mmCIF file of C-alpha atoms in Angstrom:
data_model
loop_
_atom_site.group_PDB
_atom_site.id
_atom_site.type_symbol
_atom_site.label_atom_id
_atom_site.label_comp_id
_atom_site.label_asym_id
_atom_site.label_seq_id
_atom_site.Cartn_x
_atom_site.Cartn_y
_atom_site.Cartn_z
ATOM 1 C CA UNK A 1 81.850 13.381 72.117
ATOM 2 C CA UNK A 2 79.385 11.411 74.323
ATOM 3 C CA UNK A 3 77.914 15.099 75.100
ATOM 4 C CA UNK A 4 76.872 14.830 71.405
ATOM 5 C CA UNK A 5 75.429 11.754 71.653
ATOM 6 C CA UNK A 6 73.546 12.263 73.858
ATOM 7 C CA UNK A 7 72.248 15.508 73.140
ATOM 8 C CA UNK A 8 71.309 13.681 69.538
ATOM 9 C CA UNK A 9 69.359 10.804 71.495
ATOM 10 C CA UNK A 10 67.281 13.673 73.262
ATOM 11 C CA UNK A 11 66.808 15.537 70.214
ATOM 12 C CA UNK A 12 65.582 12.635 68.793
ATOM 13 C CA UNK A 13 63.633 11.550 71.666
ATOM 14 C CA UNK A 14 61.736 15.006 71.132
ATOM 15 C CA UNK A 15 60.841 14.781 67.719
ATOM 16 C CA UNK A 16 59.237 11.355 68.326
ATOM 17 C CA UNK A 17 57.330 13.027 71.300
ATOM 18 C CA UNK A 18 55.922 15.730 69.114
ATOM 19 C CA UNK A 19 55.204 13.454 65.918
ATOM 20 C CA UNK A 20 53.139 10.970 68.712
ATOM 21 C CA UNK A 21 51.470 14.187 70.295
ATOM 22 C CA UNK A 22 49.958 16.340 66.834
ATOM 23 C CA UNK A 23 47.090 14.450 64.779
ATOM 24 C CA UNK A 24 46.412 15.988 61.518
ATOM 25 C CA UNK A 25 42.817 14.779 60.248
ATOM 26 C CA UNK A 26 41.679 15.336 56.631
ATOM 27 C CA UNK A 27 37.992 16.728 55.752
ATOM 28 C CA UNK A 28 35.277 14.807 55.473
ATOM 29 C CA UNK A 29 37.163 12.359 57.981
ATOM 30 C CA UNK A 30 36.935 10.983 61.347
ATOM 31 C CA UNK A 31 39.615 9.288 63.412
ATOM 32 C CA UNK A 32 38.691 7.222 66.578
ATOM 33 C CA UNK A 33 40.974 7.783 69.362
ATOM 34 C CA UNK A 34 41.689 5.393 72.263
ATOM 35 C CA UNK A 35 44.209 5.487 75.460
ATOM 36 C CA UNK A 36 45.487 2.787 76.945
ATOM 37 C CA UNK A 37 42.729 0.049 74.541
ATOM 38 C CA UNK A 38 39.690 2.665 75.812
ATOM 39 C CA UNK A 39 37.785 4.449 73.530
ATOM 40 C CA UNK A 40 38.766 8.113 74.482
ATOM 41 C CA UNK A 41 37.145 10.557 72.124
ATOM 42 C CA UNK A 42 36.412 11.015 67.950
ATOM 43 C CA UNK A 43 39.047 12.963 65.875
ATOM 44 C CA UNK A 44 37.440 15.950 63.953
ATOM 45 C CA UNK A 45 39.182 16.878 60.666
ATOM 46 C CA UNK A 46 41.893 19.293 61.821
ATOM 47 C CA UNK A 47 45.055 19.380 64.502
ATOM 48 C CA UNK A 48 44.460 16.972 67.298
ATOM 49 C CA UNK A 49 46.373 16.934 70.223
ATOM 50 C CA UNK A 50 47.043 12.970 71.699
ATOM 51 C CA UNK A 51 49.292 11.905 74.251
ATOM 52 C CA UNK A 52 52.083 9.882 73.008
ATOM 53 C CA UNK A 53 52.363 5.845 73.888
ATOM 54 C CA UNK A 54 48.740 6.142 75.564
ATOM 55 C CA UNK A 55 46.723 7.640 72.627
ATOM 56 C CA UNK A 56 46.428 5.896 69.701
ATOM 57 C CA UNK A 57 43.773 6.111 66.215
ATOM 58 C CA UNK A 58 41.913 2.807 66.354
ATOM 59 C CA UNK A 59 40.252 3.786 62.937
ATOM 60 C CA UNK A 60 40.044 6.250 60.330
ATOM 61 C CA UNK A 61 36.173 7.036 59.036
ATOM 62 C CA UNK A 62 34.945 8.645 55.715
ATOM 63 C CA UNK A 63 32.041 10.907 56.454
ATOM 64 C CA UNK A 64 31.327 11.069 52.774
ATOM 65 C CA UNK A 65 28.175 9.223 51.098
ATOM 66 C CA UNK A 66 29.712 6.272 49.741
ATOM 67 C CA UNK A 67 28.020 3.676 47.050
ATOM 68 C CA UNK A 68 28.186 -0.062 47.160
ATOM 69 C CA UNK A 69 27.334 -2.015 44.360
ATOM 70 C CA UNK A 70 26.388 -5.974 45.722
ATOM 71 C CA UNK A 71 27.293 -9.044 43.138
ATOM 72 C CA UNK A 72 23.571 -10.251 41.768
ATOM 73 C CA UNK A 73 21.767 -12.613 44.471
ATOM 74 C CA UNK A 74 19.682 -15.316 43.332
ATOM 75 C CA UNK A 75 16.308 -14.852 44.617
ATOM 76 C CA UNK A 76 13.298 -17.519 44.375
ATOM 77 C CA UNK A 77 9.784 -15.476 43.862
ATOM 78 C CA UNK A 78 6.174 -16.678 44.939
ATOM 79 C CA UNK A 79 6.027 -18.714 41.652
ATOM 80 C CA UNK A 80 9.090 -20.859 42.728
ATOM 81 C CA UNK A 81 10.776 -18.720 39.624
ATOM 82 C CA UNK A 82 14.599 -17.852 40.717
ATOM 83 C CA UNK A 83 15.955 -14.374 39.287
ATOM 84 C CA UNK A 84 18.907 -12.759 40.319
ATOM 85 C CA UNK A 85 18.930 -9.621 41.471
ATOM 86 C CA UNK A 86 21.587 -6.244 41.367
ATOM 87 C CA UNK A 87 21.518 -3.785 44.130
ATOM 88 C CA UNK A 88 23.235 -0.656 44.944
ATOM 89 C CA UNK A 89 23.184 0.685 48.060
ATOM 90 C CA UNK A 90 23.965 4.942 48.823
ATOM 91 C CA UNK A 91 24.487 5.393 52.602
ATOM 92 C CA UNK A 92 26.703 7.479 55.315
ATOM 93 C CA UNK A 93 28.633 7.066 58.610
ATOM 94 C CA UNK A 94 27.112 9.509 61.310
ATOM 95 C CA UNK A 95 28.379 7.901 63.969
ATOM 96 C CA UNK A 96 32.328 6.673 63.591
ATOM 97 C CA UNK A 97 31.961 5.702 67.136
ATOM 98 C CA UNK A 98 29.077 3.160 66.524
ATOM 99 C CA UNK A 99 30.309 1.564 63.444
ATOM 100 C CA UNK A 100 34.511 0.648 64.888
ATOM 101 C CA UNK A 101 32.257 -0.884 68.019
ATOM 102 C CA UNK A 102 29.233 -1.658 67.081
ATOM 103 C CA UNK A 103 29.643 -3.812 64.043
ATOM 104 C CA UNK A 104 32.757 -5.518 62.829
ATOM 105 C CA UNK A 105 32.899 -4.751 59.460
ATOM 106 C CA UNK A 106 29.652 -2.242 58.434
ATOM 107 C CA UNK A 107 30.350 -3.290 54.955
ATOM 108 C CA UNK A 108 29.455 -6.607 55.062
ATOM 109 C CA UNK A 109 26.629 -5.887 57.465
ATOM 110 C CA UNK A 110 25.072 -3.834 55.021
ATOM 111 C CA UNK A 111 25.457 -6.513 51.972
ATOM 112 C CA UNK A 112 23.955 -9.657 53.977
ATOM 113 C CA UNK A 113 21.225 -7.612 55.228
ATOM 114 C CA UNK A 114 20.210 -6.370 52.077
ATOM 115 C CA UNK A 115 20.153 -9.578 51.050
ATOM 116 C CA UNK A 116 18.259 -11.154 53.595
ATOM 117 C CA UNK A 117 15.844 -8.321 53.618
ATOM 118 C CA UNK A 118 15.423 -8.625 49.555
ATOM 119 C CA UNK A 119 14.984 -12.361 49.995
ATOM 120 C CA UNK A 120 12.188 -11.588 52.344
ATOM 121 C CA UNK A 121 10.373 -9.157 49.890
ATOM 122 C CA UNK A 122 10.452 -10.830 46.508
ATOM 123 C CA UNK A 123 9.929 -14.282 48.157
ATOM 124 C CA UNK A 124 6.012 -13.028 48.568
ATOM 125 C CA UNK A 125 5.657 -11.721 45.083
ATOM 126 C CA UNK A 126 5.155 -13.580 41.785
ATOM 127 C CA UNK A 127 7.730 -13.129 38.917
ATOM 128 C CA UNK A 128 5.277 -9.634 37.190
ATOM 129 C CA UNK A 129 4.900 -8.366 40.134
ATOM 130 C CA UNK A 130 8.639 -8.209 40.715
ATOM 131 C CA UNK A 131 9.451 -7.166 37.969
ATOM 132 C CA UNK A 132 6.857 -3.908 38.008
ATOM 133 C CA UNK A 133 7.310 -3.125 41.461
ATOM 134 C CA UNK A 134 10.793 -1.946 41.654
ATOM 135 C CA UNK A 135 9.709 1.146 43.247
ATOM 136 C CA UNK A 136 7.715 -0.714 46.027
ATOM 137 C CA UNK A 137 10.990 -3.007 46.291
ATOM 138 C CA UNK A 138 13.225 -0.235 46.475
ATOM 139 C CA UNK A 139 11.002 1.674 49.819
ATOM 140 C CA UNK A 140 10.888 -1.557 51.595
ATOM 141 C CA UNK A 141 14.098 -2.251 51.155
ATOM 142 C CA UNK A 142 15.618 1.419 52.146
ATOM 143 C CA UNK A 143 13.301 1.368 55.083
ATOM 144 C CA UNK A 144 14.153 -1.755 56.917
ATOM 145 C CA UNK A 145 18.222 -1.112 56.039
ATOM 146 C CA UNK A 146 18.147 2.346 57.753
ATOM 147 C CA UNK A 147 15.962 1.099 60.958
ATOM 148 C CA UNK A 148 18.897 -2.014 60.811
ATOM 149 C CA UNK A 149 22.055 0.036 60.500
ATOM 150 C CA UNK A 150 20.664 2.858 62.721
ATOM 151 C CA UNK A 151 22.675 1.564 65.716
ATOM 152 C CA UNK A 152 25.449 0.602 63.445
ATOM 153 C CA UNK A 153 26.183 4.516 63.076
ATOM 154 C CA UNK A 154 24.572 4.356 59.567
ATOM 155 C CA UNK A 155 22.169 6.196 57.386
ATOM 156 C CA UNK A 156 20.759 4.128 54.266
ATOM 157 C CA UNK A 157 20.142 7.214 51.789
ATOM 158 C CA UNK A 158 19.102 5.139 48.554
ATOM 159 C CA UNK A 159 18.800 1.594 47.429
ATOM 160 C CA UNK A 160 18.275 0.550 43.539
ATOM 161 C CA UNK A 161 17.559 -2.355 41.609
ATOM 162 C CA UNK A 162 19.977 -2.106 39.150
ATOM 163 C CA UNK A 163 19.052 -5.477 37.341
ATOM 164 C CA UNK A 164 16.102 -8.319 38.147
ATOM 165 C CA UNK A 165 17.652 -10.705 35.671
ATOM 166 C CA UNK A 166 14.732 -14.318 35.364
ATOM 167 C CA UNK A 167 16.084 -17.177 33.921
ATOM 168 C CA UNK A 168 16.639 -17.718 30.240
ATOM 169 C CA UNK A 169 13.735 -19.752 29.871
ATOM 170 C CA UNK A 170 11.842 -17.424 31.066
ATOM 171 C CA UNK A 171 13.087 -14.996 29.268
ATOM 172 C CA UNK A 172 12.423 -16.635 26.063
ATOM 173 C CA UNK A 173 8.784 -16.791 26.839
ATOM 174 C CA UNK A 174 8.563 -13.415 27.992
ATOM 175 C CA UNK A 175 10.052 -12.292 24.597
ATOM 176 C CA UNK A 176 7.348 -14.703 23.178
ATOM 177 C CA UNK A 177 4.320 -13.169 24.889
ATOM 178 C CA UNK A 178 5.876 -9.803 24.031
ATOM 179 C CA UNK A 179 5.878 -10.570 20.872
ATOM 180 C CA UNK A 180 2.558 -12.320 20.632
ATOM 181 C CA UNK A 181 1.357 -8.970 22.312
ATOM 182 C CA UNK A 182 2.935 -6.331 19.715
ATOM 183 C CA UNK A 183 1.222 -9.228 16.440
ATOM 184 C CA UNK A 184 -1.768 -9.021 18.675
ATOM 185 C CA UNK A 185 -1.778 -5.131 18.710
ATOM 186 C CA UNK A 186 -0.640 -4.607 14.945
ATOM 187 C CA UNK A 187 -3.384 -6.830 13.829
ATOM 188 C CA UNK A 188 -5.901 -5.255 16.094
ATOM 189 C CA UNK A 189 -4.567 -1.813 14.869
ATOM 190 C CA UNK A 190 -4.362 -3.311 10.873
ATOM 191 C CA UNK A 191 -8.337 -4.137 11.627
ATOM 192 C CA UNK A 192 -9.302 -0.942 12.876
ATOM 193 C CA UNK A 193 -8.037 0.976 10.160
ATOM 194 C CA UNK A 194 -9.855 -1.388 7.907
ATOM 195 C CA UNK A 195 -12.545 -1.015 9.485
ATOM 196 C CA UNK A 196 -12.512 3.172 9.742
ATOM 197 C CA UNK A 197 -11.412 2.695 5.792
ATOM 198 C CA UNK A 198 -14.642 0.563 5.184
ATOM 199 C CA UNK A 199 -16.814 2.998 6.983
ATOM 200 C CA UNK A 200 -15.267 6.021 5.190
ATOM 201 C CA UNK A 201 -15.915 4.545 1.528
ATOM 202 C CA UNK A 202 -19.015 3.546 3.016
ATOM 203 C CA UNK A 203 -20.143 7.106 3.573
ATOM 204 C CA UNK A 204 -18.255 8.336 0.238
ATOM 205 C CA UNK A 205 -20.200 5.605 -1.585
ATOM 206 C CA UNK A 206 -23.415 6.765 0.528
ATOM 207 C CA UNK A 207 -22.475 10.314 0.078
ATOM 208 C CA UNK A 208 -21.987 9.739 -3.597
ATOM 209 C CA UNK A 209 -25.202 7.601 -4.123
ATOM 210 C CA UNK A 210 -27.417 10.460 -2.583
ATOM 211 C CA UNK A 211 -25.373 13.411 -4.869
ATOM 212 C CA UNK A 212 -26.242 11.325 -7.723
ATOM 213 C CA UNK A 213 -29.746 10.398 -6.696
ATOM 214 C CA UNK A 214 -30.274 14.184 -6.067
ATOM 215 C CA UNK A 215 -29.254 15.052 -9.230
ATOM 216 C CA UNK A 216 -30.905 12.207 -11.229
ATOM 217 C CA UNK A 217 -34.378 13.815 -9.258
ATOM 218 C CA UNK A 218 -33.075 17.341 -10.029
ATOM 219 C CA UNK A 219 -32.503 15.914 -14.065
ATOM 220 C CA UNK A 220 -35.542 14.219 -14.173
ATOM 221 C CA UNK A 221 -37.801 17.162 -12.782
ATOM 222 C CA UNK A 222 -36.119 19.506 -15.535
ATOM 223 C CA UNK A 223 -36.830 16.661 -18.334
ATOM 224 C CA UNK A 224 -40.213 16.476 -16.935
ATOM 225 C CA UNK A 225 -40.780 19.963 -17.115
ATOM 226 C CA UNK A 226 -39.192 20.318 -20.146
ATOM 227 C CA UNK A 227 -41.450 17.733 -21.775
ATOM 228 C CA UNK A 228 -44.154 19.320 -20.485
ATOM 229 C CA UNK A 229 -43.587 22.879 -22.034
ATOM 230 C CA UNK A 230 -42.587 21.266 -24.991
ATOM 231 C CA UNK A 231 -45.977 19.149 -25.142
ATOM 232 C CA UNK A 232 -47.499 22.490 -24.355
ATOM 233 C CA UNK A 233 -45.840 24.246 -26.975
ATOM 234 C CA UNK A 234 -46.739 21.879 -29.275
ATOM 235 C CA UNK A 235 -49.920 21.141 -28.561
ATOM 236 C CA UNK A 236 -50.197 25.309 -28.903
ATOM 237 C CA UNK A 237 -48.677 25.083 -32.556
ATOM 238 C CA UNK A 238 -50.424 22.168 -33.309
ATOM 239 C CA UNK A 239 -53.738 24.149 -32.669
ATOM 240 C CA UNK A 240 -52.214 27.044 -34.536
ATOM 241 C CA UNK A 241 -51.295 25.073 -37.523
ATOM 242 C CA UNK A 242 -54.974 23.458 -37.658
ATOM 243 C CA UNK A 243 -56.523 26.430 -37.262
ATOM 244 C CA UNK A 244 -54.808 28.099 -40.078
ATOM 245 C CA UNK A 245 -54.910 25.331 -41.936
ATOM 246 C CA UNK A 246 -58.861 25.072 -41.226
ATOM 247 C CA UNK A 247 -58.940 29.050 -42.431
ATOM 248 C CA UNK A 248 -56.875 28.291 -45.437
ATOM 249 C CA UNK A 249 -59.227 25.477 -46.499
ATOM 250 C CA UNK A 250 -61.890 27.483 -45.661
ATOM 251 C CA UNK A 251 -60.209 30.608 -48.291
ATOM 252 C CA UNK A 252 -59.720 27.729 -50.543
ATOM 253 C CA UNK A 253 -63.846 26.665 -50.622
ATOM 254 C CA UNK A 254 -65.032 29.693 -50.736
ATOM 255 C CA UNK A 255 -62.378 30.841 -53.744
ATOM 256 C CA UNK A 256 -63.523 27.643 -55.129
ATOM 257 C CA UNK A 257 -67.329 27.949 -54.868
ATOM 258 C CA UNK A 258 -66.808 31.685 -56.308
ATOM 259 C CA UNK A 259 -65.012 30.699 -58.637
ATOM 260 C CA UNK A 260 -67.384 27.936 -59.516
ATOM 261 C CA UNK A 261 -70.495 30.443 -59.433
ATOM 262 C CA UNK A 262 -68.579 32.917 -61.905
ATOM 263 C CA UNK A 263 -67.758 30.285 -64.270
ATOM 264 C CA UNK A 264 -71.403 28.695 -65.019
ATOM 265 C CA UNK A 265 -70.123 25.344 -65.123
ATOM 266 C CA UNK A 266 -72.549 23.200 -67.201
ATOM 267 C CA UNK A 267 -73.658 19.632 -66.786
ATOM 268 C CA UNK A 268 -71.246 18.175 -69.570
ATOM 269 C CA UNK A 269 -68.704 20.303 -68.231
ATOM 270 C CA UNK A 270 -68.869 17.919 -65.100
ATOM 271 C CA UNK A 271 -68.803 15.242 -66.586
ATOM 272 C CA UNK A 272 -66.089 15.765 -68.264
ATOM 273 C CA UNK A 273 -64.318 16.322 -65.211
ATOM 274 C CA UNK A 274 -65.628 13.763 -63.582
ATOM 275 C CA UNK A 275 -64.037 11.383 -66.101
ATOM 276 C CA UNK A 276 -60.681 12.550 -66.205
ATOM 277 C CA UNK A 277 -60.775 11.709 -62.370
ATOM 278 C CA UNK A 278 -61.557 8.715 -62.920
ATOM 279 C CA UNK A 279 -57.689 7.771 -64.177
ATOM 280 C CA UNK A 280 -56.086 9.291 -60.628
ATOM 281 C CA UNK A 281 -59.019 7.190 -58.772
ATOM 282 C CA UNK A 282 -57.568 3.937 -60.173
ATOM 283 C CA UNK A 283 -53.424 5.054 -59.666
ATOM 284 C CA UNK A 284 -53.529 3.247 -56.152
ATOM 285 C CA UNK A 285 -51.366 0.724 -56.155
ATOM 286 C CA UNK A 286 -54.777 -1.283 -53.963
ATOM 287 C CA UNK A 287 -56.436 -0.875 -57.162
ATOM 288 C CA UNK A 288 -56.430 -3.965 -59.725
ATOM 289 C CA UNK A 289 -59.709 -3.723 -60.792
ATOM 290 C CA UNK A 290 -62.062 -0.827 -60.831
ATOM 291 C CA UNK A 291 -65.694 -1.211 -62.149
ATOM 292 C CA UNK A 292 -67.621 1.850 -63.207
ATOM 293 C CA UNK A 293 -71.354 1.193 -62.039
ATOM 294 C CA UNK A 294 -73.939 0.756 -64.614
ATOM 295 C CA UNK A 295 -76.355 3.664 -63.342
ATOM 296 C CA UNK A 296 -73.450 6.430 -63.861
ATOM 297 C CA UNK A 297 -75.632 8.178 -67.054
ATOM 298 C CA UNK A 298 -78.361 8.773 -64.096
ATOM 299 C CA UNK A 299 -76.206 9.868 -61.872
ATOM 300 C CA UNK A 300 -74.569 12.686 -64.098
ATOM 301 C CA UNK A 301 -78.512 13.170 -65.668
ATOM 302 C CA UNK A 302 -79.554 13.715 -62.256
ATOM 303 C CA UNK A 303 -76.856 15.716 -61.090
ATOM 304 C CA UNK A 304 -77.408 18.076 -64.025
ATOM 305 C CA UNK A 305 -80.770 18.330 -63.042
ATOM 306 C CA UNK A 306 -79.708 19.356 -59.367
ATOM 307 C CA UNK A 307 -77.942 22.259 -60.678
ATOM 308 C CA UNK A 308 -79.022 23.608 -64.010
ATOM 309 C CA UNK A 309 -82.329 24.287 -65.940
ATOM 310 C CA UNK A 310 -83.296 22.585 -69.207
ATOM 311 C CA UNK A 311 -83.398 24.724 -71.845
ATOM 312 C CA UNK A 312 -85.822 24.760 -74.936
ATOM 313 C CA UNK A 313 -83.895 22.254 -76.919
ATOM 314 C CA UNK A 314 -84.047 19.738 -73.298
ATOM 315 C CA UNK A 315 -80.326 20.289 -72.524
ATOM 316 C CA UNK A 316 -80.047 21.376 -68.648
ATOM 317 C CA UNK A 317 -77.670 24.142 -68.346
ATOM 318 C CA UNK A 318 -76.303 26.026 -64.868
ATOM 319 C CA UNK A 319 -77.953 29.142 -64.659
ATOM 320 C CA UNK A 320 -76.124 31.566 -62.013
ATOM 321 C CA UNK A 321 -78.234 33.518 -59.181
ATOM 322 C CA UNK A 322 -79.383 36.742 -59.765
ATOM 323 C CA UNK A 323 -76.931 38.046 -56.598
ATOM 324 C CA UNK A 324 -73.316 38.771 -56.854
ATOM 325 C CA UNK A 325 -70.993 35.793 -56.720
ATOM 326 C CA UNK A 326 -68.241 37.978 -55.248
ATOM 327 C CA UNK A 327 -70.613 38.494 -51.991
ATOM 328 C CA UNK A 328 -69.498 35.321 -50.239
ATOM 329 C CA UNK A 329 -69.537 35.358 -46.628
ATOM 330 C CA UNK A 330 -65.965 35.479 -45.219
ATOM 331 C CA UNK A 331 -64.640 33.795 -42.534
ATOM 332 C CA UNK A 332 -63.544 36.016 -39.685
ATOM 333 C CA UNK A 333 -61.084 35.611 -36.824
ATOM 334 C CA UNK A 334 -62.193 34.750 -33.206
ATOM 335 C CA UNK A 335 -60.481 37.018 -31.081
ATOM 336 C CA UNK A 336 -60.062 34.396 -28.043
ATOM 337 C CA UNK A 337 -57.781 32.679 -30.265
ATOM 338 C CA UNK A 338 -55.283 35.997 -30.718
ATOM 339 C CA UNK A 339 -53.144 34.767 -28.250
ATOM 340 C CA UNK A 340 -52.539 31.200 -30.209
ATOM 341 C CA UNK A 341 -49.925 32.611 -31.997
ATOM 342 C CA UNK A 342 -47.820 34.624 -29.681
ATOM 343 C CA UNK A 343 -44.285 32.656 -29.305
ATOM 344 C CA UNK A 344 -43.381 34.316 -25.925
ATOM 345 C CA UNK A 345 -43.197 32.082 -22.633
ATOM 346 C CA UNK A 346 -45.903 32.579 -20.390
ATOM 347 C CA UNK A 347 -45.551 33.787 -16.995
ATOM 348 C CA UNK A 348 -46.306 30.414 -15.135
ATOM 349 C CA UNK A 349 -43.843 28.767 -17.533
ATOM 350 C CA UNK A 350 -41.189 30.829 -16.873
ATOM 351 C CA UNK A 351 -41.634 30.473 -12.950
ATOM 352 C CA UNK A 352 -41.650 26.683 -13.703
ATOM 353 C CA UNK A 353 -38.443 26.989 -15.348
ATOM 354 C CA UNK A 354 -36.807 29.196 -12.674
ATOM 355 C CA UNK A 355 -38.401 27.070 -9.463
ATOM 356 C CA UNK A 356 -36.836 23.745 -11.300
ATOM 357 C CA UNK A 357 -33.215 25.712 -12.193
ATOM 358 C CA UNK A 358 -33.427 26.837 -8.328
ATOM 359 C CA UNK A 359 -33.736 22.852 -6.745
ATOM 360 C CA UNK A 360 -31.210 22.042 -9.660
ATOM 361 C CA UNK A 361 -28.348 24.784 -8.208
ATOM 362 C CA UNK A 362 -29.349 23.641 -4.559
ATOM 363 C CA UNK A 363 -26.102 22.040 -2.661
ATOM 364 C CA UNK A 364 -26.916 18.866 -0.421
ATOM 365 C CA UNK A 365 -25.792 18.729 2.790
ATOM 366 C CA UNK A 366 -22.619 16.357 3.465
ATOM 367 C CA UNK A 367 -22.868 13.389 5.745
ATOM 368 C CA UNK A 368 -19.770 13.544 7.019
ATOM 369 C CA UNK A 369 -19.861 16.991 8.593
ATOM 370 C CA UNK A 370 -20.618 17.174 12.184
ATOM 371 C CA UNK A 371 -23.575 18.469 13.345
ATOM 372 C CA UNK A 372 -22.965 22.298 13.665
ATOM 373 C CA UNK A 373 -20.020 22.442 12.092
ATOM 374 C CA UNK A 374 -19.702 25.215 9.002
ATOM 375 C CA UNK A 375 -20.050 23.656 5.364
ATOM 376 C CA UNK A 376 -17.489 23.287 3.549
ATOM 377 C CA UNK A 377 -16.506 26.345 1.252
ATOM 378 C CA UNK A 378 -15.951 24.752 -2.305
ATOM 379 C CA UNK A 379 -11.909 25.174 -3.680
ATOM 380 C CA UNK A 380 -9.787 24.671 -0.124
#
C-alpha cells in the first residue's frame, strides 16, 4: 500500500515536470522567457523547451498589427480656438523584448505621446488650417511616434484623424459662412446666366434686326425696281397711246377736211352751224350770261369771203379746187417708233429683275456662328 503511494506521488511528480518543461506558443505570438527573474530568451510560436521552477513566461506578445482608437483630446489652436480631436493609431511589436523592458505599459506610451505630439502640431496652426491639413497632421504625427516608440520595440504604421470636432459656436458660424458662401455662389451663378441670357437675346434681337433690315433693303430695291419698270412701261404706253391718238386725230382731220372739200360747204351753210353751236357753248355750268358780239354779221361776211366766190347775183359760194379731194396727203409711220408697241421685256429689264431676285434669295451670315465654323444647313 505505501508502495502505491508512493509510486502515485512520483507519477505525479513527473507529469508536473513535463507540463513545467514543454511551452506551446500560438502564431503570430511571442512569449518572453526568464530563469531565475533574468531575461533568458523570446518564445517563437511553436514547442519550447523551459526548465521547470527556473524558467518562467514573463509575458505573452501579439505580433499582429493592432489598432487603437484614443478618446477625443481637447486641443487649443494658434487662434486660442479649442477643438477636440479623434485619433487612431495602426502599429506593431517587433521587438517583444523591448516593449516587457523597455516601457511599462506600450499602450499608454503610445496614447500620451500622441497626444503630446498632436498638442505640439495643432498648437502652431490656426483653426482652417487644421482643419485642411489633416494629411500634413497625420505625417507629422506618424513620423515623430515611430522615431519615439522605436526603442520601445514598436513600429507606428498609420495614424488618422478620425474627427477635429471646434466648438459649437464655432460651428454655428462656420455653417453661417458656408452658407453665406453657397447664397453668394447661387446669386453669382443666378447673375451669370442672366447675364449670358441678356447677351443671347441681345444677339437674337441683333440677329433679327439685321434679317429684317436685309430684307426691308432687299423689299425696297425690288419696289424700287419695280416702280421703275412700271414708270417705264408706262411712260412707253403713254407714248404709244399719244401717238396713236395723235395719228387718229390726224385720220380724223384729214377725213374731215376731205370730207369738207367733197361737200362744197357754202357760207350760210356755216353759219348755220355756227349757230347751233352756239347752244352747247353756253351748257357750262360757268356760263350765266353769254353775249354774242355785235360785229358777228362781219365775221360770217368775211369768213364767206375767205372761202367762196361771189356769184353774179353777189352771194359768195365755196367753189372746190380743180384737183381731187381724195388726194390728201397721208400720214405715214416713222419706223424708229416700231418698237413703241412691242409688249416684251427688254433685255436690261429682265437682268434688272434677275440681279434684284438674286440679292433677294441671298442668305446673311449668322452672328452667332464662330468664325470658321460651317453654316448652318436649314431643317436640323
Amino acid at each position: 500500500m505505501g508502495g502505491l503511494i508512493v509510486l502515485g506521488i512520483v507519477a505525479l511528480l513527473v507529469i508536473i515536470f513535463v507540463a513545467k518543461s514543454v511551452l506551446v506558443i500560438p502564431q503570430a505570438q511571442a512569449a518572453v522567457i526568464e530563469r531565475l527573474g533574468r531575461y533568458k530568451n523570446t518564445g517563437q510560436p511553436g514547442l519550447n523547451m523551459l526548465m521547470p521552477f527556473f524558467d518562467r513566461v514573463r509575458a505573452r506578445i501579439d505580433l499582429r498589427e493592432q489598432v487603437v482608437s484614443f478618446p477625443p483630446q481637447p486641443v487649443i489652436t494658434k487662434d486660442n480656438l479649442t477643438v477636440s480631436i479623434d485619433t487612431v493609431i495602426y502599429f506593431q511589436v517587433n521587438d517583444p523584448r523591448a516593449a516587457v523592458y523597455e516601457i511599462a505599459n506600450y499602450i499608454i506610451g503610445v496614447e500620451q505621446l500622441t497626444i503630446t505630439t498632436l498638442r505640439n502640431l495643432v498648437g502652431g496652426m490656426s483653426l482652417e488650417d487644421a482643419l485642411t491639413s489633416r494629411d500634413e497632421i497625420n505625417q507629422h504625427l506618424r513620423g515623430a511616434l515611430d522615431e519615439a516608440t522605436g526603442r520601445w520595440g514598436i513600429r507606428v504604421a498609420r495614424v488618422e484623424l478620425k474627427s477635429i470636432d471646434p466648438p459649437p459656436s464655432i460651428q454655428d458660424s462656420m455653417e453661417k459662412q458656408m452658407r453665406a458662401d453657397r447664397e453668394k455662389r447661387a446669386i453669382i451663378l443666378t447673375a451669370e446666366g442672366q447675364r449670358e441670357a441678356q447677351i443671347k437675346t441681345a444677339e437674337g434681337q441683333k440677329q433679327g434686326q439685321i434679317l429684317a433690315a436685309e430684307g426691308a433693303k432687299q423689299a425696297a430695291i425690288l419696289a424700287a425696281e419695280a416702280e421703275r419698270q412700271s414708270r417705264i412701261l408706262r411712260a412707253q404706253g403713254e407714248r404709244a397711246a399719244r401717238y396713236l391718238q395723235a395719228q387718229g386725230q390726224a385720220k380724223a382731220i384729214e377725213k374731215v377736211f376731205a370730207a369738207v372739200r367733197r361737200s362744197k360747204v357754202t357760207p350760210e351753210l356755216l353759219a348755220y352751224q355756227y349757230l347751233q353751236t352756239l347752244p352747247q357753248m353756253a351748257q357750262g355750268d360757268a356760263n350765266k350770261v353769254w353775249v354774242i358780239p355785235s360785229d358777228f354779221n362781219k365775221s360770217l361776211e368775211g369768213f364767206a369771203r375767205m372761202l367762196g366766190n361771189k356769184g353774179d347775183d353777189g352771194v359768195f359760194r365755196y367753189e372746190p379746187p380743180a384737183d381731187d379731194p381724195n388726194d390728201v396727203p397721208k400720214v405715214e409711220d416713222d419706223e424708229g417708233v416700231a418698237d413703241w408697241f412691242d409688249t416684251a421685256p427688254t433685255e436690261s429689264t429682265a437682268k434688272a429683275v434677275a440681279a434684284a431676285e438674286a440679292i433677294a434669295q441671298r442668305e446673311v451670315p449668322s452672328l452667332l456662328t464662330p468664325p470658321g465654323a460651317p453654316p448652318a444647313v436649314e431643317g436640323r
